[in-house]
Short mmCIF file of C-alpha atoms in Angstrom, two decimals:
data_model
loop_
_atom_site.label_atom_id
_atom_site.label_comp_id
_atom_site.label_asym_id
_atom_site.label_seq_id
_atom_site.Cartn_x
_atom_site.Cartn_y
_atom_site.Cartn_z
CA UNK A 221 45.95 39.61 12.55
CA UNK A 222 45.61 40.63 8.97
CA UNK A 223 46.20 37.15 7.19
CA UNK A 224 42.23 36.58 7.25
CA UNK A 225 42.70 36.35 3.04
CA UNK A 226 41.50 32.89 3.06
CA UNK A 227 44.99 31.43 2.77
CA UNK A 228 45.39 30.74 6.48
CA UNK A 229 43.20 27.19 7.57
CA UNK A 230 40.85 28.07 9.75
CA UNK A 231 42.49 25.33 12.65
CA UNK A 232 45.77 27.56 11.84
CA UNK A 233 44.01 30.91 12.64
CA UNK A 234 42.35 29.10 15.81
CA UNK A 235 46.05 28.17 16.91
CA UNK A 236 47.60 32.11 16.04
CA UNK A 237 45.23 33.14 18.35
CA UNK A 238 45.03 30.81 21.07
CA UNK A 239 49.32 31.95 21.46
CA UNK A 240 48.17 35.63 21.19
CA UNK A 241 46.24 35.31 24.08
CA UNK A 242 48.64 33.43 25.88
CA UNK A 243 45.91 30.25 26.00
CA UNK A 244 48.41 27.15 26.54
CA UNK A 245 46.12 24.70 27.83
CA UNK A 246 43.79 22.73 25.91
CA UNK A 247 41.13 20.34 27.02
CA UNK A 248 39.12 18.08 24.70
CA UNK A 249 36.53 15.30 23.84
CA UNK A 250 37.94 13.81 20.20
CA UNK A 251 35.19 15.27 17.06
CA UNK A 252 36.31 14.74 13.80
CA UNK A 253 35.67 18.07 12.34
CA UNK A 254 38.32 19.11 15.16
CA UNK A 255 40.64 16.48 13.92
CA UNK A 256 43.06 18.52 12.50
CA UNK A 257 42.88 21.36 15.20
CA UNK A 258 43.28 18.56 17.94
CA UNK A 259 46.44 17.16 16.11
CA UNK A 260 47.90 20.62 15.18
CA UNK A 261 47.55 21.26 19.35
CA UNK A 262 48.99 17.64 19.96
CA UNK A 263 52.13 18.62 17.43
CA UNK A 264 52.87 22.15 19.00
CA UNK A 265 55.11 22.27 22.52
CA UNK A 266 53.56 25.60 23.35
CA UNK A 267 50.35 23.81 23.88
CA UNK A 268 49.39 21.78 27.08
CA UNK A 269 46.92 18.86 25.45
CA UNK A 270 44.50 16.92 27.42
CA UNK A 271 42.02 14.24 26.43
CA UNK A 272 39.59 13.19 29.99
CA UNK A 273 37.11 10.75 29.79
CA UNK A 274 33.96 13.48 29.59
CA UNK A 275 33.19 16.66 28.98
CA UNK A 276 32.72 17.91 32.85
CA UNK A 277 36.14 16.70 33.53
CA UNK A 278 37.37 18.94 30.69
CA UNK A 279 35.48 21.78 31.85
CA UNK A 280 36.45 21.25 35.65
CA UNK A 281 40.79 21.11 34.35
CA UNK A 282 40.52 24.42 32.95
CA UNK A 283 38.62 25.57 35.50
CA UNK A 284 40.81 24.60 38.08
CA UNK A 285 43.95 25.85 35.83
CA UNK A 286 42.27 29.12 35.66
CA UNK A 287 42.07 30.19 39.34
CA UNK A 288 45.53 28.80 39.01
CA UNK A 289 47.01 31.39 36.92
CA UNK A 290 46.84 29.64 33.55
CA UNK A 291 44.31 29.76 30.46
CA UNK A 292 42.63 27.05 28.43
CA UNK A 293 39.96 25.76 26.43
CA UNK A 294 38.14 23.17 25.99
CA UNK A 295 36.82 21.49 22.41
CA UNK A 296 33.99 19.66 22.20
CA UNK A 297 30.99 18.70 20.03
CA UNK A 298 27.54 19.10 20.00
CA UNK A 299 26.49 16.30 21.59
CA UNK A 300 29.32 16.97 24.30
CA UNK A 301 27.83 20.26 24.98
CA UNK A 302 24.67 18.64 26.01
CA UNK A 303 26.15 16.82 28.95
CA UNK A 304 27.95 20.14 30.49
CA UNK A 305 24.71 22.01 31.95
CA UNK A 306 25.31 20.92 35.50
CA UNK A 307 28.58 22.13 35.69
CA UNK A 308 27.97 25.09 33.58
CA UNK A 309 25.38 26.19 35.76
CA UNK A 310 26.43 25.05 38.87
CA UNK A 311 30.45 25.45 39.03
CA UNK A 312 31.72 28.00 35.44
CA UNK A 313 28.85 30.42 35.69
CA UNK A 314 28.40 31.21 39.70
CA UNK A 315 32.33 31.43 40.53
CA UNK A 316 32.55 33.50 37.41
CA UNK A 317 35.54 31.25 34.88
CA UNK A 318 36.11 32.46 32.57
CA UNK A 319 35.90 28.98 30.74
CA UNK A 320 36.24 29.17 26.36
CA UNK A 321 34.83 26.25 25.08
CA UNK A 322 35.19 25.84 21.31
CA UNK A 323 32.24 23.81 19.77
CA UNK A 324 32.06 21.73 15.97
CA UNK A 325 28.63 22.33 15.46
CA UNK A 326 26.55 18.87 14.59
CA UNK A 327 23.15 18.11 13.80
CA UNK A 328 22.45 20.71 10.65
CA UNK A 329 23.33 21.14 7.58
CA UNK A 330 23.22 17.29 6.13
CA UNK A 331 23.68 15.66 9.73
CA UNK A 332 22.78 12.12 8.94
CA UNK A 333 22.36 10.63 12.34
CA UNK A 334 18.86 11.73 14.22
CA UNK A 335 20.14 12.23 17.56
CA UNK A 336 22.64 14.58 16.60
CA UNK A 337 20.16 16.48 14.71
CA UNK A 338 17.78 16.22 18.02
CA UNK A 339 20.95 17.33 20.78
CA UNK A 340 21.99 20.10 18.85
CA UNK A 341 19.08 21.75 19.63
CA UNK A 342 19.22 22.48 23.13
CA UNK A 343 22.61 23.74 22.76
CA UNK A 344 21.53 27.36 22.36
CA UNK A 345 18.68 27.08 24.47
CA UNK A 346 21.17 26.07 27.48
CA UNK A 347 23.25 28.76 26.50
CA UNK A 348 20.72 31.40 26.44
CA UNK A 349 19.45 30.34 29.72
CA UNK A 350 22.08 30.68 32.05
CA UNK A 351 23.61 33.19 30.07
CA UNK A 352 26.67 32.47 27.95
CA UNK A 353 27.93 34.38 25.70
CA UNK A 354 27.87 32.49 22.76
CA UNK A 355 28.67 33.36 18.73
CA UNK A 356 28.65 31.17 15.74
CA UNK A 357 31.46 31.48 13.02
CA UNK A 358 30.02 31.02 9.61
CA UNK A 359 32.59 32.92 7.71
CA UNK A 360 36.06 32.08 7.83
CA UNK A 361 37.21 35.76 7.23
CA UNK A 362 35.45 36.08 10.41
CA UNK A 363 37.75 33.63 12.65
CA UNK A 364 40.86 35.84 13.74
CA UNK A 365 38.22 38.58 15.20
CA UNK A 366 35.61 36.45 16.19
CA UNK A 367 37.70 33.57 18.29
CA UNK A 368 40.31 36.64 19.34
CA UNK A 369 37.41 39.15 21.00
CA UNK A 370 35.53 36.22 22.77
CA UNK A 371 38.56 35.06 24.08
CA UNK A 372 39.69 38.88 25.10
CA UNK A 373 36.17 39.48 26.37
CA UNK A 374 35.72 36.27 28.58
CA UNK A 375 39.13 36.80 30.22
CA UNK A 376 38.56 40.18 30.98
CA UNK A 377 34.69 39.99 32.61
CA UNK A 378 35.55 36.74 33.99
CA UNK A 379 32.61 35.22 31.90
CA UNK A 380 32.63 31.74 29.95
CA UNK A 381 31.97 31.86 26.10
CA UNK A 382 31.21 29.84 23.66
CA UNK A 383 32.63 29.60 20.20
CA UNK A 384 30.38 27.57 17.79
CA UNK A 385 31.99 26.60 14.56
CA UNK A 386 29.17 25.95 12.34
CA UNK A 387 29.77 23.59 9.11
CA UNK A 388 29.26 26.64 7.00
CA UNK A 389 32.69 27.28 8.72
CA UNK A 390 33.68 23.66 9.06
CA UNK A 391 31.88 21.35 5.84
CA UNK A 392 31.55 24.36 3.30
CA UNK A 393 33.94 24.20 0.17
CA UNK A 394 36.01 27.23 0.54
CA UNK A 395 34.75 29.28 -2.57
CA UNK A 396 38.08 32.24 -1.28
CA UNK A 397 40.59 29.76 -1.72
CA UNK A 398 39.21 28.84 -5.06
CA UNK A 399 39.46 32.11 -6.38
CA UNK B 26 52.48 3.72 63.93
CA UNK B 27 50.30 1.13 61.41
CA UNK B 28 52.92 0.69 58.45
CA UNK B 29 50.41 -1.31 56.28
CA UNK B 30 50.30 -0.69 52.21
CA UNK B 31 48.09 -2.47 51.48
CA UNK B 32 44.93 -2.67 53.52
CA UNK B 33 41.92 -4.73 52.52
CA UNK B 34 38.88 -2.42 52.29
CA UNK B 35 36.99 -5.04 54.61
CA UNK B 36 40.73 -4.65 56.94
CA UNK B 37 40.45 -0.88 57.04
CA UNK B 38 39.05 0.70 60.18
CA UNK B 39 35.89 2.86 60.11
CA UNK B 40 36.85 6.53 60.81
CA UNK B 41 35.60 9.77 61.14
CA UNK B 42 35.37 12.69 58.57
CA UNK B 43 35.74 15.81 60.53
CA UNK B 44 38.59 14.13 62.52
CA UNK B 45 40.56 13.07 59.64
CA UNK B 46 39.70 16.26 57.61
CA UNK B 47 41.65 18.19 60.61
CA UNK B 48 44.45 15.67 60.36
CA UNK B 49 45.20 16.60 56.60
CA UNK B 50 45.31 19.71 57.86
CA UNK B 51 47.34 19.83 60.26
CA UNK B 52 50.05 18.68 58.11
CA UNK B 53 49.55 20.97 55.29
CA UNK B 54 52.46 23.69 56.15
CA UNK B 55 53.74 24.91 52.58
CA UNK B 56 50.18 26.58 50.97
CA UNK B 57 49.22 23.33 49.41
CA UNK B 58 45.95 23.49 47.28
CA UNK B 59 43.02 21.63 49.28
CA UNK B 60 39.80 21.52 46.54
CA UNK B 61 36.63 20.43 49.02
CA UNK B 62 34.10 18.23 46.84
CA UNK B 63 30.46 18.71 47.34
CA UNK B 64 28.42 18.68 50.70
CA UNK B 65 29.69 16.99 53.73
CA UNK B 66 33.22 16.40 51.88
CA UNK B 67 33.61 20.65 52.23
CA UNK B 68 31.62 21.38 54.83
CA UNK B 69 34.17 19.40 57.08
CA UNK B 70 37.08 21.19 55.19
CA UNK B 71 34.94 24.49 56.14
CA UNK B 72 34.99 23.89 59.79
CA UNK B 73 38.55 22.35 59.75
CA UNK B 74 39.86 26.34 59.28
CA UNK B 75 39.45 28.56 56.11
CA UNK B 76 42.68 28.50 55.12
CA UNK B 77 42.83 30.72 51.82
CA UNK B 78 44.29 27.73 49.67
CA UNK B 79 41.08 26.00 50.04
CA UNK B 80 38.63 25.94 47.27
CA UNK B 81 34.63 24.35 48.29
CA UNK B 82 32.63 22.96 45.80
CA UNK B 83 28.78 24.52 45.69
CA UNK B 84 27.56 21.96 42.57
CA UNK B 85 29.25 19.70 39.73
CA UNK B 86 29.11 17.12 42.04
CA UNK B 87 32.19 14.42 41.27
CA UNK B 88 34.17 17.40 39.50
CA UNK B 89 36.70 18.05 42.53
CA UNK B 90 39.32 15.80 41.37
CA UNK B 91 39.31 17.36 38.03
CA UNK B 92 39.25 20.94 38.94
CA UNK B 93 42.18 20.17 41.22
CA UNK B 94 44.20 18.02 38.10
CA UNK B 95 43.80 22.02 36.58
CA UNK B 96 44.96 23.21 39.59
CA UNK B 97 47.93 20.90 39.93
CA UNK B 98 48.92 21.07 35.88
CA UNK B 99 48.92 24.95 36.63
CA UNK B 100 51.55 24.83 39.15
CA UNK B 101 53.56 21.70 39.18
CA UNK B 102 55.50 23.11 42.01
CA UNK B 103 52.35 23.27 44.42
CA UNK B 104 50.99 20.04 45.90
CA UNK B 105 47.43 19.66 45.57
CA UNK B 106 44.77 17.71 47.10
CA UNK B 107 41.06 16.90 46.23
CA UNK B 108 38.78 15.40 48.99
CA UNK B 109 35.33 13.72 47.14
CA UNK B 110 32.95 11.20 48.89
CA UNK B 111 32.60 7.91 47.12
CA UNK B 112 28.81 8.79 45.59
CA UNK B 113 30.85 11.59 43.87
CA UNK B 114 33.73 9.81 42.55
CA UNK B 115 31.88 7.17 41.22
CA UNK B 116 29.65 9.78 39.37
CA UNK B 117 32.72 10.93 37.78
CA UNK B 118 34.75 7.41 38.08
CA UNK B 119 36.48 8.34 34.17
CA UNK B 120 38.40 11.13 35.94
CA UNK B 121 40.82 8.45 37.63
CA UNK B 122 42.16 7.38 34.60
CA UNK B 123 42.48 11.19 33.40
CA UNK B 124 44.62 11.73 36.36
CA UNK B 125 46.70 8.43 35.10
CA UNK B 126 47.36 9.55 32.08
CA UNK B 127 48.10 13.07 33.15
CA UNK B 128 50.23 11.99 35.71
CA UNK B 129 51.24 15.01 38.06
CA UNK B 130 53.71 14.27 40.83
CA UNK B 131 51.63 16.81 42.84
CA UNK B 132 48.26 15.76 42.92
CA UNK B 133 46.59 13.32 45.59
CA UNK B 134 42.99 12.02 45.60
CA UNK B 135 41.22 11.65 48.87
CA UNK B 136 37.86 9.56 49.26
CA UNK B 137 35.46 9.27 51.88
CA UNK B 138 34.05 6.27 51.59
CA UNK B 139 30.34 6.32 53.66
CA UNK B 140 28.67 3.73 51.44
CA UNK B 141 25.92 6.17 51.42
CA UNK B 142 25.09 9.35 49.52
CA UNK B 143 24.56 11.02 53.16
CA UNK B 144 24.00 14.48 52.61
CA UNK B 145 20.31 13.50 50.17
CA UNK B 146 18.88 11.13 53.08
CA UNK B 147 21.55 8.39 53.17
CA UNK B 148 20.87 6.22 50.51
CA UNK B 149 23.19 4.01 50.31
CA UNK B 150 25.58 4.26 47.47
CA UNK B 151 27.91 1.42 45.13
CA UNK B 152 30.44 0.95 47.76
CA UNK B 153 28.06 -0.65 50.13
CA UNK B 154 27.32 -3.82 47.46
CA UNK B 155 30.84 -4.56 46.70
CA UNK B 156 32.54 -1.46 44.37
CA UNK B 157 36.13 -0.89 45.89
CA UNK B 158 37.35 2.63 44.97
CA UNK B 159 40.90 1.86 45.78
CA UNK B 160 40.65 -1.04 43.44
CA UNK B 161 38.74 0.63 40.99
CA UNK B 162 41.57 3.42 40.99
CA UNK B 163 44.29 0.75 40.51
CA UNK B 164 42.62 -0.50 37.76
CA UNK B 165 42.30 2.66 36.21
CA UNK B 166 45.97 3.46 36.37
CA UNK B 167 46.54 4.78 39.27
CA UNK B 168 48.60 2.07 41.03
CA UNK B 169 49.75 4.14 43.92
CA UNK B 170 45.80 3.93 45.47
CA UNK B 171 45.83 2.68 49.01
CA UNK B 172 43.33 2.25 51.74
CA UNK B 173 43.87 4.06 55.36
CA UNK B 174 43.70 1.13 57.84
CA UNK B 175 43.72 4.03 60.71
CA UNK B 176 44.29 7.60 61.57
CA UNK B 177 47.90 6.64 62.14
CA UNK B 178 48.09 5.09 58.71
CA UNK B 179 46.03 7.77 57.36
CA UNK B 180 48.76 10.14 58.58
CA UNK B 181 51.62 8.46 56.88
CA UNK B 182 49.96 8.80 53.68
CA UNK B 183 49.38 11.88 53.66
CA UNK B 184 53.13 12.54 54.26
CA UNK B 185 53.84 10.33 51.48
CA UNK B 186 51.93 12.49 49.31
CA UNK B 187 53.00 15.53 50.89
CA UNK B 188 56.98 13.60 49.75
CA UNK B 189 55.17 14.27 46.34
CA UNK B 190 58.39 12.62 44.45
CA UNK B 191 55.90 9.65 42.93
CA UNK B 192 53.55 10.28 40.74
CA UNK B 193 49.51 10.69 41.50
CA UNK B 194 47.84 8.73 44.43
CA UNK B 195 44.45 7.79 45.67
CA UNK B 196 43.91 7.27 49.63
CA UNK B 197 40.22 5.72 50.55
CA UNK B 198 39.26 5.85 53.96
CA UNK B 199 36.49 4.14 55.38
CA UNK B 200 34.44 6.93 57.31
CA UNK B 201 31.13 6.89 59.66
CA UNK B 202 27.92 8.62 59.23
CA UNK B 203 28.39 11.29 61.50
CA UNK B 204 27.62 14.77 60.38
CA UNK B 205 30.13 17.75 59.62
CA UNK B 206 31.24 20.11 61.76
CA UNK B 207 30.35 23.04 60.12
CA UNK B 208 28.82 24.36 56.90
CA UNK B 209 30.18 26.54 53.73
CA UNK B 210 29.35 29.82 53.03
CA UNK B 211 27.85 29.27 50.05
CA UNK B 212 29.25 32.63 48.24
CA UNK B 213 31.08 31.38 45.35
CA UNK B 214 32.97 34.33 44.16
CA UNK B 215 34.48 35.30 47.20
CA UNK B 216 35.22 31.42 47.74
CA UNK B 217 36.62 31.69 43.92
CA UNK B 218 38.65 35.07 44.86
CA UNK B 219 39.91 33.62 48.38
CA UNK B 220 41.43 30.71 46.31
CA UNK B 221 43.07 32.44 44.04
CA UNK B 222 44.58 35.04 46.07
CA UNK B 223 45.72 31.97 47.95
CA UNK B 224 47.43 30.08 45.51
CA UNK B 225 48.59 33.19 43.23
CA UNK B 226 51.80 32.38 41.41
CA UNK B 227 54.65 35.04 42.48
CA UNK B 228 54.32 37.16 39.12
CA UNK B 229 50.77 37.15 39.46
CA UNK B 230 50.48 38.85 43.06
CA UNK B 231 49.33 42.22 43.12
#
């Protein structure tokens, strides 16, 4: 947990942690900011990988994989997000999954396409509303403590979280590795 | 007994929900995983006996069949079956060719086909202008997707699946408009809890 020094990708850090906390199964909707995450994932035995045709269905397989003894996540985009309220609200937050989703944040920072700009912004206000616990990594020093303690904490209260990679995170030149 | 393996929807006999529910029941004898889509689809699995291995759906309507692919990628070893009306499927109609590609031995797919979203009025839904689920589900990957021509057949499907040595399936059935037997508590974490304890893995009991 200490090699936060900027040398470690942040998709490498995401994938330390995932084994740490024993999270084999993966579920996701292809983004491109993901790409190398997703192929990383695809690459690794340890990890089950699986691409469904929509975002609920992703949702549903690791919810279903839960309550079967095993632990996933699911990857997704903005625009993704916004067609999981339903079965947020109706299926993850009522029987209390603990479902991670991990989301490329799209629509700020130099988005150049208007509906992604528009979509983006109901993201938090879903979240707030039925209560997710949500965070946004800006930093990557913060990655290792911030993906590791939301996955902890949704495991342990049985509580879905979301993990919002922003492109400060994502897009930003790394000025660490620079140095 | 009707040995047919290919049924015509238009060749498949009309049945009844609560009836057939209790028939997939009856032959479930090693803990296998039952996941109960919304309405009517787990209120019948509800009334049919609430065995602990049975999960019911409150919401995310058309998301049975993917919560049980988790369910059946979880534990290989433990057949698994998700009942969904037809409305639902087709709400979630992608999830067929998940289950393709996925591929578990253990998983089978059971539709009620109404041709009507019953449970909001009955409306009548895609199947009753023409859209075949069992071809649909062929056509998606899924080439071991057959229609029940009767109870009888119906059975012998289900023992098929229960043979779980080939891959995914899909079994349609043609059912009537008749209403459940019964109706779900609708207490989700006790229904989540009651699952789990049911399906526990050995090293995770206790």
């Amino acid at each position: 947990m200490s090699r936060d020094d900027g040398a470690e990708p942040w998709h490498e850090t995401v994938i330390r942690v995932l084994k740490e906390n024993e999270v084999d199964l993966v579920t996701y909707i292809p983004d491109n900011v993901l790409r190398e995450l997703i192929d990383a994932l695809h690459a690794d035995p340890y990890f089950t990988v699986i691409c469904p045709a929509r975002e609920e269905e992703a949702v549903a397989i690791v919810a279903g994989a839960y309550m079967a003894g095993r632990r996933g996540i699911v990857l997704m985009q903005t625009s993704g997000f916004a067609t999981l309220p339903n079965a947020l609200a109706s299926l993850v937050v009522p029987f209390q999954i603990p479902v991670v989703m991990m989301i490329s944040e799209r629509g700020i920072l130099g988005e150049f396409q208007i509906g992604q700009a528009i979509v983006c912004k109901t993201m938090r206000p879903v979240l707030q509303s039925i209560g997710i616990e949500h965070h946004t990594i800006e930093e990557h020093d913060h990655v290792p403590f911030v993906v590791d303690s939301m996955i902890r904490q949704a495991f342990a209260t049985r509580s879905p979280a979301a993990i919002i990679l922003s492109p400060l995170l994502t897009k930003r030149p790394r000025a660490g590795a620079a140095q | 007994m009707t040995t047919i393996s290919n049924t015509e929807r238009g060749a498949a006999k009309v049945m009844n929900r609560t009836d057939l529910t209790q028939r997939l029941v009856a032959r479930l004898h090693k803990d296998e995983a039952v996941v109960g889509g919304i309405g009517h689809t787990n209120w019948d699995l509800w009334a049919s006996g609430q065995r602990p291995q049975n999960f019911y759906m409150l919401g995310s309507m058309g998301l049975a069949a993917p919560i049980a692919l988790g369910v059946a990628v979880a534990q290989p070893d433990r057949m698994v079956f998700a009942l969904e009306g037809d409305g639902s499927l087709l709400m979630q109609v992608g999830a067929l060719a998940t289950i393709a590609t996925v591929e578990p031995a253990n998983l089978c797919v059971i539709v009620w086909d109404n041709e009507a979203f019953h449970i909001t009025g009955g409306q009548k839904s895609l199947t009753a202008t023409g859209a075949d689920i069992v071809a649909m589900a062929r056509g998606a990957g899924l080439t071991n997707s057959t229609w029940a021509a009767d109870e009888a057949h119906f059975e012998s499907l289900v023992d098929e699946a229960l043979g779980g040595t080939t891959g995914p399936r899909l079994i349609a059935a043609r059912i009537d408009m008749t209403k459940p037997a019964g109706t779900t508590d609708r207490d989700p974490v006790k229904i989540r809890l009651n699952f789990m304890s049911g399906i526990a893995p050995p090293d995770k009991e206790g």
